[in-house]
PDB file of C-alpha atoms and ligand atoms in Angstrom:
ATOM      1  CA  MET A   1     -15.005 -18.913 -22.317  1.00 65.00           C
ATOM      2  CA  SER A   2     -11.481 -17.234 -21.348  1.00 72.00           C
ATOM      3  CA  THR A   3      -8.926 -18.760 -23.936  1.00 74.00           C
ATOM      4  CA  GLN A   4      -6.018 -17.154 -21.237  1.00 73.00           C
ATOM      5  CA  LYS A   5      -4.448 -19.285 -18.850  1.00 71.00           C
ATOM      6  CA  PRO A   6      -6.190 -18.290 -15.638  1.00 72.00           C
ATOM      7  CA  VAL A   7      -3.786 -16.914 -12.832  1.00 74.00           C
ATOM      8  CA  ARG A   8      -5.010 -17.806  -9.191  1.00 87.00           C
ATOM      9  CA  ARG A   9      -4.540 -15.300  -6.995  1.00 96.00           C
ATOM     10  CA  LYS A  10      -4.577 -14.940  -3.020  1.00 98.00           C
ATOM     11  CA  THR A  11      -8.660 -13.623  -2.804  1.00 98.00           C
ATOM     12  CA  CYS A  12     -10.256 -10.568  -0.491  1.00 98.00           C
ATOM     13  CA  PRO A  13     -12.272 -13.182   1.352  1.00 98.00           C
ATOM     14  CA  GLN A  14      -9.258 -15.729   1.483  1.00 98.00           C
ATOM     15  CA  ILE A  15      -7.632 -12.940   3.618  1.00 98.00           C
ATOM     16  CA  THR A  16     -10.679 -11.840   5.871  1.00 98.00           C
ATOM     17  CA  ALA A  17     -10.487 -15.555   6.492  1.00 98.00           C
ATOM     18  CA  MET A  18      -6.995 -15.206   7.596  1.00 98.00           C
ATOM     19  CA  LYS A  19      -8.283 -13.275  10.421  1.00 98.00           C
ATOM     20  CA  GLY A  20      -6.856 -14.564  14.045  1.00 96.00           C
ATOM     21  CA  GLY A  21      -4.775 -17.009  11.916  1.00 97.00           C
ATOM     22  CA  ASP A  22      -1.275 -16.849  10.518  1.00 97.00           C
ATOM     23  CA  PRO A  23      -0.428 -13.237  10.448  1.00 98.00           C
ATOM     24  CA  ILE A  24      -0.870 -11.756   7.307  1.00 98.00           C
ATOM     25  CA  VAL A  25       2.193 -10.923   5.463  1.00 98.00           C
ATOM     26  CA  SER A  26       1.883  -7.473   3.155  1.00 98.00           C
ATOM     27  CA  LEU A  27       4.738  -4.974   1.182  1.00 98.00           C
ATOM     28  CA  THR A  28       4.364  -2.025  -1.027  1.00 98.00           C
ATOM     29  CA  SER A  29       5.116  -2.474  -4.631  1.00 98.00           C
ATOM     30  CA  TYR A  30       5.092   0.100  -7.504  1.00 98.00           C
ATOM     31  CA  HIS A  31       6.849  -1.667 -10.112  1.00 95.00           C
ATOM     32  CA  ALA A  32       6.453  -5.108 -12.169  1.00 98.00           C
ATOM     33  CA  HIS A  33      10.001  -6.626 -11.351  1.00 96.00           C
ATOM     34  CA  THR A  34       9.477  -5.604  -7.697  1.00 97.00           C
ATOM     35  CA  ALA A  35       6.537  -6.916  -7.458  1.00 98.00           C
ATOM     36  CA  GLN A  36       7.587 -10.535  -8.955  1.00 98.00           C
ATOM     37  CA  ILE A  37      10.166 -10.705  -6.157  1.00 98.00           C
ATOM     38  CA  VAL A  38       7.535  -9.882  -3.489  1.00 98.00           C
ATOM     39  CA  ASP A  39       5.064 -12.133  -4.925  1.00 98.00           C
ATOM     40  CA  GLY A  40       6.170 -14.897  -3.737  1.00 94.00           C
ATOM     41  CA  HIS A  41       5.768 -14.289  -0.189  1.00 98.00           C
ATOM     42  CA  ALA A  42       3.455 -11.197   0.158  1.00 98.00           C
ATOM     43  CA  ASP A  43      -0.419 -12.219   1.013  1.00 98.00           C
ATOM     44  CA  PHE A  44      -1.843  -9.229  -0.883  1.00 98.00           C
ATOM     45  CA  ILE A  45       0.749  -6.491  -2.781  1.00 98.00           C
ATOM     46  CA  LEU A  46      -0.234  -2.487  -2.327  1.00 98.00           C
ATOM     47  CA  VAL A  47       0.957  -0.355  -4.524  1.00 98.00           C
ATOM     48  CA  GLY A  48      -0.468   2.212  -2.139  1.00 98.00           C
ATOM     49  CA  ASP A  49       0.018   6.434  -3.114  1.00 98.00           C
ATOM     50  CA  SER A  50       2.758   6.512  -0.945  1.00 97.00           C
ATOM     51  CA  LEU A  51       4.901   5.896  -4.980  1.00 97.00           C
ATOM     52  CA  GLY A  52       3.849   9.861  -4.924  1.00 97.00           C
ATOM     53  CA  MET A  53       6.594  10.453  -2.749  1.00 94.00           C
ATOM     54  CA  VAL A  54       8.886   7.753  -2.938  1.00 94.00           C
ATOM     55  CA  MET A  55       8.918   7.389  -6.664  1.00 94.00           C
ATOM     56  CA  HIS A  56       7.812  10.619  -7.636  1.00 95.00           C
ATOM     57  CA  GLY A  57       9.650  13.354  -4.896  1.00 93.00           C
ATOM     58  CA  MET A  58       6.073  14.669  -3.417  1.00 95.00           C
ATOM     59  CA  GLU A  59       5.853  16.180  -0.201  1.00 92.00           C
ATOM     60  CA  THR A  60       2.530  14.463   0.537  1.00 94.00           C
ATOM     61  CA  THR A  61       0.507  11.963  -1.377  1.00 96.00           C
ATOM     62  CA  VAL A  62      -1.987  14.854  -1.496  1.00 96.00           C
ATOM     63  CA  GLY A  63      -1.059  15.380  -5.320  1.00 97.00           C
ATOM     64  CA  VAL A  64      -1.040  11.962  -6.178  1.00 98.00           C
ATOM     65  CA  PRO A  65      -3.510  11.469  -9.407  1.00 98.00           C
ATOM     66  CA  ILE A  66      -5.415   9.211 -10.294  1.00 98.00           C
ATOM     67  CA  ASP A  67      -3.359   8.106 -14.012  1.00 98.00           C
ATOM     68  CA  LEU A  68      -0.058   7.875 -12.122  1.00 98.00           C
ATOM     69  CA  MET A  69      -1.824   5.000  -9.814  1.00 98.00           C
ATOM     70  CA  ILE A  70      -3.549   3.155 -12.963  1.00 98.00           C
ATOM     71  CA  MET A  71      -0.048   2.830 -14.496  1.00 98.00           C
ATOM     72  CA  HIS A  72       1.672   1.451 -11.605  1.00 98.00           C
ATOM     73  CA  GLY A  73      -1.275  -0.895 -10.665  1.00 98.00           C
ATOM     74  CA  LYS A  74      -1.201  -2.285 -14.347  1.00 98.00           C
ATOM     75  CA  ALA A  75       2.645  -2.680 -13.817  1.00 98.00           C
ATOM     76  CA  VAL A  76       1.941  -4.447 -10.850  1.00 98.00           C
ATOM     77  CA  VAL A  77      -0.233  -6.334 -11.628  1.00 98.00           C
ATOM     78  CA  ARG A  78       1.712  -7.645 -14.652  1.00 98.00           C
ATOM     79  CA  GLY A  79       4.511  -8.512 -13.112  1.00 98.00           C
ATOM     80  CA  THR A  80       2.802 -10.853 -10.557  1.00 98.00           C
ATOM     81  CA  GLN A  81       0.582 -14.274 -10.131  1.00 97.00           C
ATOM     82  CA  GLN A  82      -0.062 -14.752  -6.398  1.00 98.00           C
ATOM     83  CA  ALA A  83      -0.835 -12.255  -4.759  1.00 98.00           C
ATOM     84  CA  LEU A  84      -4.116 -10.220  -4.054  1.00 98.00           C
ATOM     85  CA  ILE A  85      -3.438  -6.823  -5.551  1.00 98.00           C
ATOM     86  CA  VAL A  86      -4.876  -3.710  -4.042  1.00 99.00           C
ATOM     87  CA  VAL A  87      -4.560  -0.508  -5.186  1.00 98.00           C
ATOM     88  CA  ASP A  88      -5.437   3.016  -3.098  1.00 98.00           C
ATOM     89  CA  MET A  89      -7.827   5.527  -4.235  1.00 98.00           C
ATOM     90  CA  PRO A  90      -5.660   8.829  -4.171  1.00 98.00           C
ATOM     91  CA  PHE A  91      -6.922  11.817  -2.457  1.00 98.00           C
ATOM     92  CA  GLY A  92      -9.995  13.654  -4.542  1.00 98.00           C
ATOM     93  CA  THR A  93     -11.347  10.410  -6.212  1.00 98.00           C
ATOM     94  CA  TYR A  94     -13.562   9.210  -3.623  1.00 98.00           C
ATOM     95  CA  GLU A  95     -14.432  11.380  -0.216  1.00 98.00           C
ATOM     96  CA  GLU A  96     -16.836  13.596  -2.941  1.00 98.00           C
ATOM     97  CA  SER A  97     -20.256  10.613  -2.927  1.00 98.00           C
ATOM     98  CA  PRO A  98     -20.354   7.355  -2.888  1.00 98.00           C
ATOM     99  CA  GLU A  99     -21.332   7.988  -6.397  1.00 98.00           C
ATOM    100  CA  VAL A 100     -18.114   8.809  -7.509  1.00 98.00           C
ATOM    101  CA  ALA A 101     -16.203   6.834  -5.173  1.00 98.00           C
ATOM    102  CA  PHE A 102     -17.703   4.251  -7.356  1.00 98.00           C
ATOM    103  CA  ARG A 103     -17.083   5.670 -11.052  1.00 98.00           C
ATOM    104  CA  ASN A 104     -13.196   5.897 -10.134  1.00 98.00           C
ATOM    105  CA  ALA A 105     -12.660   3.045  -7.872  1.00 98.00           C
ATOM    106  CA  ALA A 106     -14.343   0.898 -11.022  1.00 98.00           C
ATOM    107  CA  ARG A 107     -11.622   2.475 -13.466  1.00 98.00           C
ATOM    108  CA  ILE A 108      -8.891   1.231 -11.404  1.00 98.00           C
ATOM    109  CA  LEU A 109     -10.523  -2.160 -11.244  1.00 98.00           C
ATOM    110  CA  LYS A 110     -10.987  -1.855 -14.977  1.00 98.00           C
ATOM    111  CA  GLU A 111      -7.756  -0.693 -16.151  1.00 98.00           C
ATOM    112  CA  THR A 112      -5.207  -2.671 -14.028  1.00 98.00           C
ATOM    113  CA  GLY A 113      -6.985  -6.048 -12.758  1.00 98.00           C
ATOM    114  CA  CYS A 114      -6.514  -5.369  -9.440  1.00 98.00           C
ATOM    115  CA  GLY A 115      -8.727  -7.359  -6.707  1.00 98.00           C
ATOM    116  CA  ALA A 116      -9.441  -4.657  -4.656  1.00 98.00           C
ATOM    117  CA  VAL A 117      -8.769  -0.979  -4.107  1.00 98.00           C
ATOM    118  CA  LYS A 118      -7.903   0.927  -0.510  1.00 98.00           C
ATOM    119  CA  LEU A 119      -9.304   4.076   0.902  1.00 98.00           C
ATOM    120  CA  GLU A 120      -8.720   6.452   3.686  1.00 98.00           C
ATOM    121  CA  GLY A 121     -11.015   7.010   6.745  1.00 97.00           C
ATOM    122  CA  GLY A 122     -13.542   5.401   9.012  1.00 98.00           C
ATOM    123  CA  ALA A 123     -17.023   6.538  10.666  1.00 98.00           C
ATOM    124  CA  ARG A 124     -17.022   8.629   7.174  1.00 98.00           C
ATOM    125  CA  MET A 125     -16.407   6.705   4.992  1.00 98.00           C
ATOM    126  CA  ALA A 126     -18.873   4.378   6.052  1.00 98.00           C
ATOM    127  CA  ASP A 127     -21.581   4.908   4.091  1.00 98.00           C
ATOM    128  CA  THR A 128     -18.652   5.305   0.629  1.00 98.00           C
ATOM    129  CA  ILE A 129     -17.667   1.470   1.406  1.00 98.00           C
ATOM    130  CA  ARG A 130     -20.819   0.162   1.955  1.00 98.00           C
ATOM    131  CA  PHE A 131     -21.764   1.621  -1.576  1.00 98.00           C
ATOM    132  CA  LEU A 132     -18.290   0.398  -3.124  1.00 98.00           C
ATOM    133  CA  VAL A 133     -19.022  -3.256  -1.593  1.00 98.00           C
ATOM    134  CA  GLN A 134     -22.525  -3.320  -2.363  1.00 98.00           C
ATOM    135  CA  ARG A 135     -21.856  -3.438  -6.122  1.00 98.00           C
ATOM    136  CA  GLY A 136     -19.135  -5.363  -6.117  1.00 98.00           C
ATOM    137  CA  ILE A 137     -16.121  -3.703  -5.230  1.00 98.00           C
ATOM    138  CA  PRO A 138     -13.541  -4.775  -2.552  1.00 98.00           C
ATOM    139  CA  VAL A 139     -12.603  -1.972  -0.205  1.00 99.00           C
ATOM    140  CA  MET A 140      -9.791  -2.637   2.440  1.00 99.00           C
ATOM    141  CA  ALA A 141     -10.129   0.544   4.681  1.00 98.00           C
ATOM    142  CA  HIS A 142      -7.264   2.251   6.494  1.00 98.00           C
ATOM    143  CA  ILE A 143      -7.371   4.643   9.460  1.00 98.00           C
ATOM    144  CA  GLY A 144      -5.177   5.634  12.226  1.00 97.00           C
ATOM    145  CA  LEU A 145      -3.265   7.939  10.333  1.00 96.00           C
ATOM    146  CA  THR A 146      -4.020   8.678   7.195  1.00 96.00           C
ATOM    147  CA  PRO A 147      -1.203  10.043   5.080  1.00 94.00           C
ATOM    148  CA  GLN A 148      -4.522  12.102   2.784  1.00 95.00           C
ATOM    149  CA  SER A 149      -5.430  14.184   6.053  1.00 93.00           C
ATOM    150  CA  SER A 150      -1.711  15.281   6.706  1.00 89.00           C
ATOM    151  CA  HIS A 151      -2.571  19.342   6.106  1.00 89.00           C
ATOM    152  CA  VAL A 152      -5.965  18.811   8.391  1.00 90.00           C
ATOM    153  CA  MET A 153      -3.709  17.123  11.198  1.00 88.00           C
ATOM    154  CA  GLY A 154      -1.304  19.193  11.034  1.00 86.00           C
ATOM    155  CA  GLY A 155       1.328  16.490   9.678  1.00 84.00           C
ATOM    156  CA  PHE A 156       1.759  12.384  10.175  1.00 88.00           C
ATOM    157  CA  LYS A 157       1.014  11.910  13.460  1.00 90.00           C
ATOM    158  CA  THR A 158       0.662   9.255  15.609  1.00 93.00           C
ATOM    159  CA  GLN A 159      -2.699   8.469  16.558  1.00 92.00           C
ATOM    160  CA  GLY A 160      -4.016   7.758  20.230  1.00 94.00           C
ATOM    161  CA  ARG A 161      -1.626   9.220  22.241  1.00 96.00           C
ATOM    162  CA  GLU A 162      -4.380  10.501  24.226  1.00 95.00           C
ATOM    163  CA  GLU A 163      -6.916   7.902  25.688  1.00 96.00           C
ATOM    164  CA  GLU A 164      -9.679   9.993  25.701  1.00 96.00           C
ATOM    165  CA  SER A 165      -9.641   9.898  21.397  1.00 96.00           C
ATOM    166  CA  TRP A 166      -9.885   5.935  21.609  1.00 98.00           C
ATOM    167  CA  ALA A 167     -13.578   5.743  21.600  1.00 98.00           C
ATOM    168  CA  GLU A 168     -13.667   7.687  18.050  1.00 97.00           C
ATOM    169  CA  HIS A 169     -11.012   5.096  16.748  1.00 97.00           C
ATOM    170  CA  GLU A 170     -12.765   2.140  18.417  1.00 98.00           C
ATOM    171  CA  ALA A 171     -16.024   3.690  16.290  1.00 98.00           C
ATOM    172  CA  ASP A 172     -13.850   4.295  12.897  1.00 98.00           C
ATOM    173  CA  ALA A 173     -12.978   0.592  13.049  1.00 98.00           C
ATOM    174  CA  ARG A 174     -16.397  -0.430  13.571  1.00 98.00           C
ATOM    175  CA  ALA A 175     -17.799   1.558  11.386  1.00 98.00           C
ATOM    176  CA  VAL A 176     -16.115  -0.187   8.567  1.00 98.00           C
ATOM    177  CA  THR A 177     -16.481  -3.288   9.177  1.00 98.00           C
ATOM    178  CA  ASP A 178     -19.780  -3.089   9.296  1.00 98.00           C
ATOM    179  CA  ALA A 179     -19.796  -1.234   5.599  1.00 98.00           C
ATOM    180  CA  GLY A 180     -18.249  -4.308   4.489  1.00 98.00           C
ATOM    181  CA  ALA A 181     -15.036  -3.797   4.474  1.00 98.00           C
ATOM    182  CA  PHE A 182     -12.996  -7.405   3.794  1.00 98.00           C
ATOM    183  CA  ALA A 183      -9.902  -5.990   5.778  1.00 98.00           C
ATOM    184  CA  ILE A 184      -8.173  -2.577   7.785  1.00 98.00           C
ATOM    185  CA  VAL A 185      -4.876  -0.907   7.697  1.00 98.00           C
ATOM    186  CA  LEU A 186      -3.806   0.708  11.280  1.00 98.00           C
ATOM    187  CA  GLU A 187      -1.428   3.242  10.500  1.00 97.00           C
ATOM    188  CA  GLY A 188       0.969   5.413  12.869  1.00 97.00           C
ATOM    189  CA  MET A 189      -1.405   4.371  15.627  1.00 97.00           C
ATOM    190  CA  VAL A 190      -0.467   3.179  19.573  1.00 97.00           C
ATOM    191  CA  GLU A 191       0.121   0.033  20.263  1.00 97.00           C
ATOM    192  CA  PRO A 192      -2.719  -0.955  23.218  1.00 98.00           C
ATOM    193  CA  LEU A 193      -5.297   0.923  21.055  1.00 98.00           C
ATOM    194  CA  ALA A 194      -4.248  -1.131  17.646  1.00 98.00           C
ATOM    195  CA  ALA A 195      -4.251  -4.274  20.164  1.00 98.00           C
ATOM    196  CA  LYS A 196      -7.390  -3.620  21.251  1.00 98.00           C
ATOM    197  CA  ILE A 197      -9.336  -2.608  17.646  1.00 98.00           C
ATOM    198  CA  THR A 198      -7.943  -5.487  16.091  1.00 98.00           C
ATOM    199  CA  LYS A 199      -9.807  -7.716  19.502  1.00 98.00           C
ATOM    200  CA  GLN A 200     -12.881  -5.809  19.300  1.00 98.00           C
ATOM    201  CA  ILE A 201     -13.197  -6.581  15.196  1.00 98.00           C
ATOM    202  CA  GLU A 202     -14.230  -9.574  13.342  1.00 98.00           C
ATOM    203  CA  ILE A 203     -12.006  -8.318   9.769  1.00 98.00           C
ATOM    204  CA  PRO A 204      -8.119  -8.670   9.721  1.00 98.00           C
ATOM    205  CA  THR A 205      -6.073  -5.522  11.038  1.00 98.00           C
ATOM    206  CA  ILE A 206      -2.702  -4.749   9.027  1.00 98.00           C
ATOM    207  CA  GLY A 207      -0.402  -2.600  11.236  1.00 98.00           C
ATOM    208  CA  ILE A 208       1.935  -0.467   9.942  1.00 98.00           C
ATOM    209  CA  GLY A 209       3.653   1.317  13.144  1.00 97.00           C
ATOM    210  CA  ALA A 210       0.418  -0.065  15.451  1.00 97.00           C
ATOM    211  CA  SER A 211       0.988  -3.012  17.137  1.00 93.00           C
ATOM    212  CA  ALA A 212       2.982  -7.078  16.615  1.00 96.00           C
ATOM    213  CA  ASP A 213      -0.743  -8.270  17.931  1.00 97.00           C
ATOM    214  CA  CYS A 214      -2.736  -7.121  13.765  1.00 98.00           C
ATOM    215  CA  ASP A 215      -3.269  -9.786  11.817  1.00 98.00           C
ATOM    216  CA  GLY A 216      -0.328  -8.724   9.366  1.00 98.00           C
ATOM    217  CA  GLN A 217       1.342  -6.311   8.543  1.00 98.00           C
ATOM    218  CA  ILE A 218       2.727  -3.857   5.809  1.00 98.00           C
ATOM    219  CA  LEU A 219       5.774  -1.795   5.066  1.00 98.00           C
ATOM    220  CA  VAL A 220       6.590   0.616   2.487  1.00 98.00           C
ATOM    221  CA  LEU A 221       9.241  -1.548   0.257  1.00 98.00           C
ATOM    222  CA  GLU A 222      12.139   1.198  -0.443  1.00 97.00           C
ATOM    223  CA  ASP A 223      11.892   1.731   2.794  1.00 96.00           C
ATOM    224  CA  MET A 224      12.580  -1.283   4.360  1.00 97.00           C
ATOM    225  CA  LEU A 225      15.142  -2.616   1.856  1.00 97.00           C
ATOM    226  CA  GLY A 226      17.416   0.869   2.742  1.00 96.00           C
ATOM    227  CA  LEU A 227      16.574   2.988  -0.418  1.00 94.00           C
ATOM    228  CA  SER A 228      14.464   5.865   1.363  1.00 90.00           C
ATOM    229  CA  PRO A 229      16.823   9.058   2.905  1.00 84.00           C
ATOM    230  CA  ARG A 230      14.178   8.650   6.087  1.00 84.00           C
ATOM    231  CA  ALA A 231      12.633   6.250   7.400  1.00 87.00           C
ATOM    232  CA  PRO A 232       9.802   6.379  10.378  1.00 90.00           C
ATOM    233  CA  LYS A 233      10.600   4.798  13.774  1.00 92.00           C
ATOM    234  CA  PHE A 234       8.469   2.656  12.908  1.00 95.00           C
ATOM    235  CA  VAL A 235      10.579   0.563   9.963  1.00 97.00           C
ATOM    236  CA  LYS A 236      12.910  -1.823  10.340  1.00 97.00           C
ATOM    237  CA  VAL A 237      15.683  -1.463   7.511  1.00 96.00           C
ATOM    238  CA  TYR A 238      16.021  -5.439   6.218  1.00 97.00           C
ATOM    239  CA  GLY A 239      18.782  -3.909   3.730  1.00 96.00           C
ATOM    240  CA  ASP A 240      21.368  -1.380   2.091  1.00 96.00           C
ATOM    241  CA  LEU A 241      20.177  -1.158  -1.725  1.00 97.00           C
ATOM    242  CA  GLY A 242      20.195   2.658  -0.891  1.00 96.00           C
ATOM    243  CA  ALA A 243      24.554   2.389  -0.822  1.00 96.00           C
ATOM    244  CA  GLN A 244      24.599  -0.832  -3.082  1.00 97.00           C
ATOM    245  CA  ILE A 245      23.595   1.475  -5.787  1.00 97.00           C
ATOM    246  CA  GLU A 246      25.481   4.002  -3.950  1.00 97.00           C
ATOM    247  CA  ALA A 247      28.893   1.822  -4.314  1.00 98.00           C
ATOM    248  CA  SER A 248      27.872   0.336  -8.128  1.00 98.00           C
ATOM    249  CA  VAL A 249      26.853   3.954  -9.452  1.00 98.00           C
ATOM    250  CA  LYS A 250      30.409   5.282  -8.331  1.00 98.00           C
ATOM    251  CA  ALA A 251      32.411   1.970  -9.579  1.00 98.00           C
ATOM    252  CA  TYR A 252      30.918   2.450 -12.988  1.00 98.00           C
ATOM    253  CA  ALA A 253      31.528   5.708 -13.369  1.00 98.00           C
ATOM    254  CA  ASP A 254      34.948   5.523 -11.948  1.00 98.00           C
ATOM    255  CA  GLU A 255      35.384   2.756 -14.794  1.00 98.00           C
ATOM    256  CA  VAL A 256      34.175   4.849 -17.618  1.00 98.00           C
ATOM    257  CA  ARG A 257      36.620   7.764 -16.990  1.00 98.00           C
ATOM    258  CA  ALA A 258      39.090   5.315 -16.389  1.00 98.00           C
ATOM    259  CA  ARG A 259      38.680   3.999 -20.186  1.00 98.00           C
ATOM    260  CA  GLN A 260      38.280   0.819 -18.164  1.00 98.00           C
ATOM    261  CA  PHE A 261      34.655   0.470 -19.026  1.00 98.00           C
ATOM    262  CA  PRO A 262      33.920  -1.123 -21.652  1.00 97.00           C
ATOM    263  CA  GLY A 263      36.329  -4.092 -21.363  1.00 96.00           C
ATOM    264  CA  GLU A 264      37.134  -6.579 -23.989  1.00 95.00           C
ATOM    265  CA  ALA A 265      34.329  -8.878 -22.301  1.00 96.00           C
ATOM    266  CA  GLN A 266      31.376  -6.146 -23.075  1.00 97.00           C
ATOM    267  CA  VAL A 267      31.912  -5.546 -26.711  1.00 96.00           C
ATOM    268  CA  TYR A 268      31.849  -7.510 -30.293  1.00 96.00           C
ATOM    269  CA  ARG A 269      35.008  -8.315 -32.344  1.00 89.00           C
TER     270      ARG A 269
HETATM  271  O1  KIV B 301       0.135   4.397   0.775  1.00 73.40           O
HETATM  272  C1  KIV B 301       0.512   3.700   1.327  1.00 73.40           C
HETATM  273  O2  KIV B 301       1.582   2.997   1.066  1.00 73.40           O
HETATM  274  C2  KIV B 301       0.355   2.818   2.288  1.00 73.40           C
HETATM  275  C3  KIV B 301       0.783   2.262   3.216  1.00 73.40           C
HETATM  276  C4  KIV B 301       1.902   3.203   4.196  1.00 73.40           C
HETATM  277  C5  KIV B 301      -0.346   1.297   4.004  1.00 73.40           C
HETATM  278  O3  KIV B 301      -0.998   3.201   2.188  1.00 73.40           O
END
């Protein structure tokens, strides 16, 4: 029997049960204190591998190592109590075989304390998703624009612009649903296709640059706070933190140079 005070977080089955009901709210978060703020408002928080680009200045997510995901995952779990925490499996940690995927997913779950992992890919990843779910690892799928495959896709391209390609995306969504994923991210996908997939499958769709008809929405926190130098068209910017930080840093630098800081209130007499 544990002596720890139990933390009652949203569970994967609870997220699945939200299909077709109240919209599911999600944001990314990479550190404890922002996660603590998001926790009061989100159903699940994603520790996305976008942290490689957003926090570590990488060009793509391809170079993100698993240890970095685990470090940030631990911080987000520590900072939260209510939301389900989902951690991305980075490129190269799950594609080779279901067994490799299991070893890495189990490591992420055990070392971070998160409740689920997310991985990119549709039909091609279905066997791996089934293997993980059957062995106790909840999986969120991710189809459409899959940034880890940006080299193959020729960049970050909106998916489904040609109607002939829809069948493949629909088959991807069906395959990961049948394999046991508890929810699925639809990224960078034309809106009628995302709406169609949402109607076709039994698990919730979480849109990012997809459709308002998805069962939920997710954004990268730094993008919606106005902290990212460039944000994609699908981001609505709700804050202006970049400008606020700049103004605060400038005010501090000006005061130090003018010998106004520290002032009377900040020194020990
Ligand atoms: O890594 C990430 O932030 C993501 C979201 C864009 C869904 O996968």
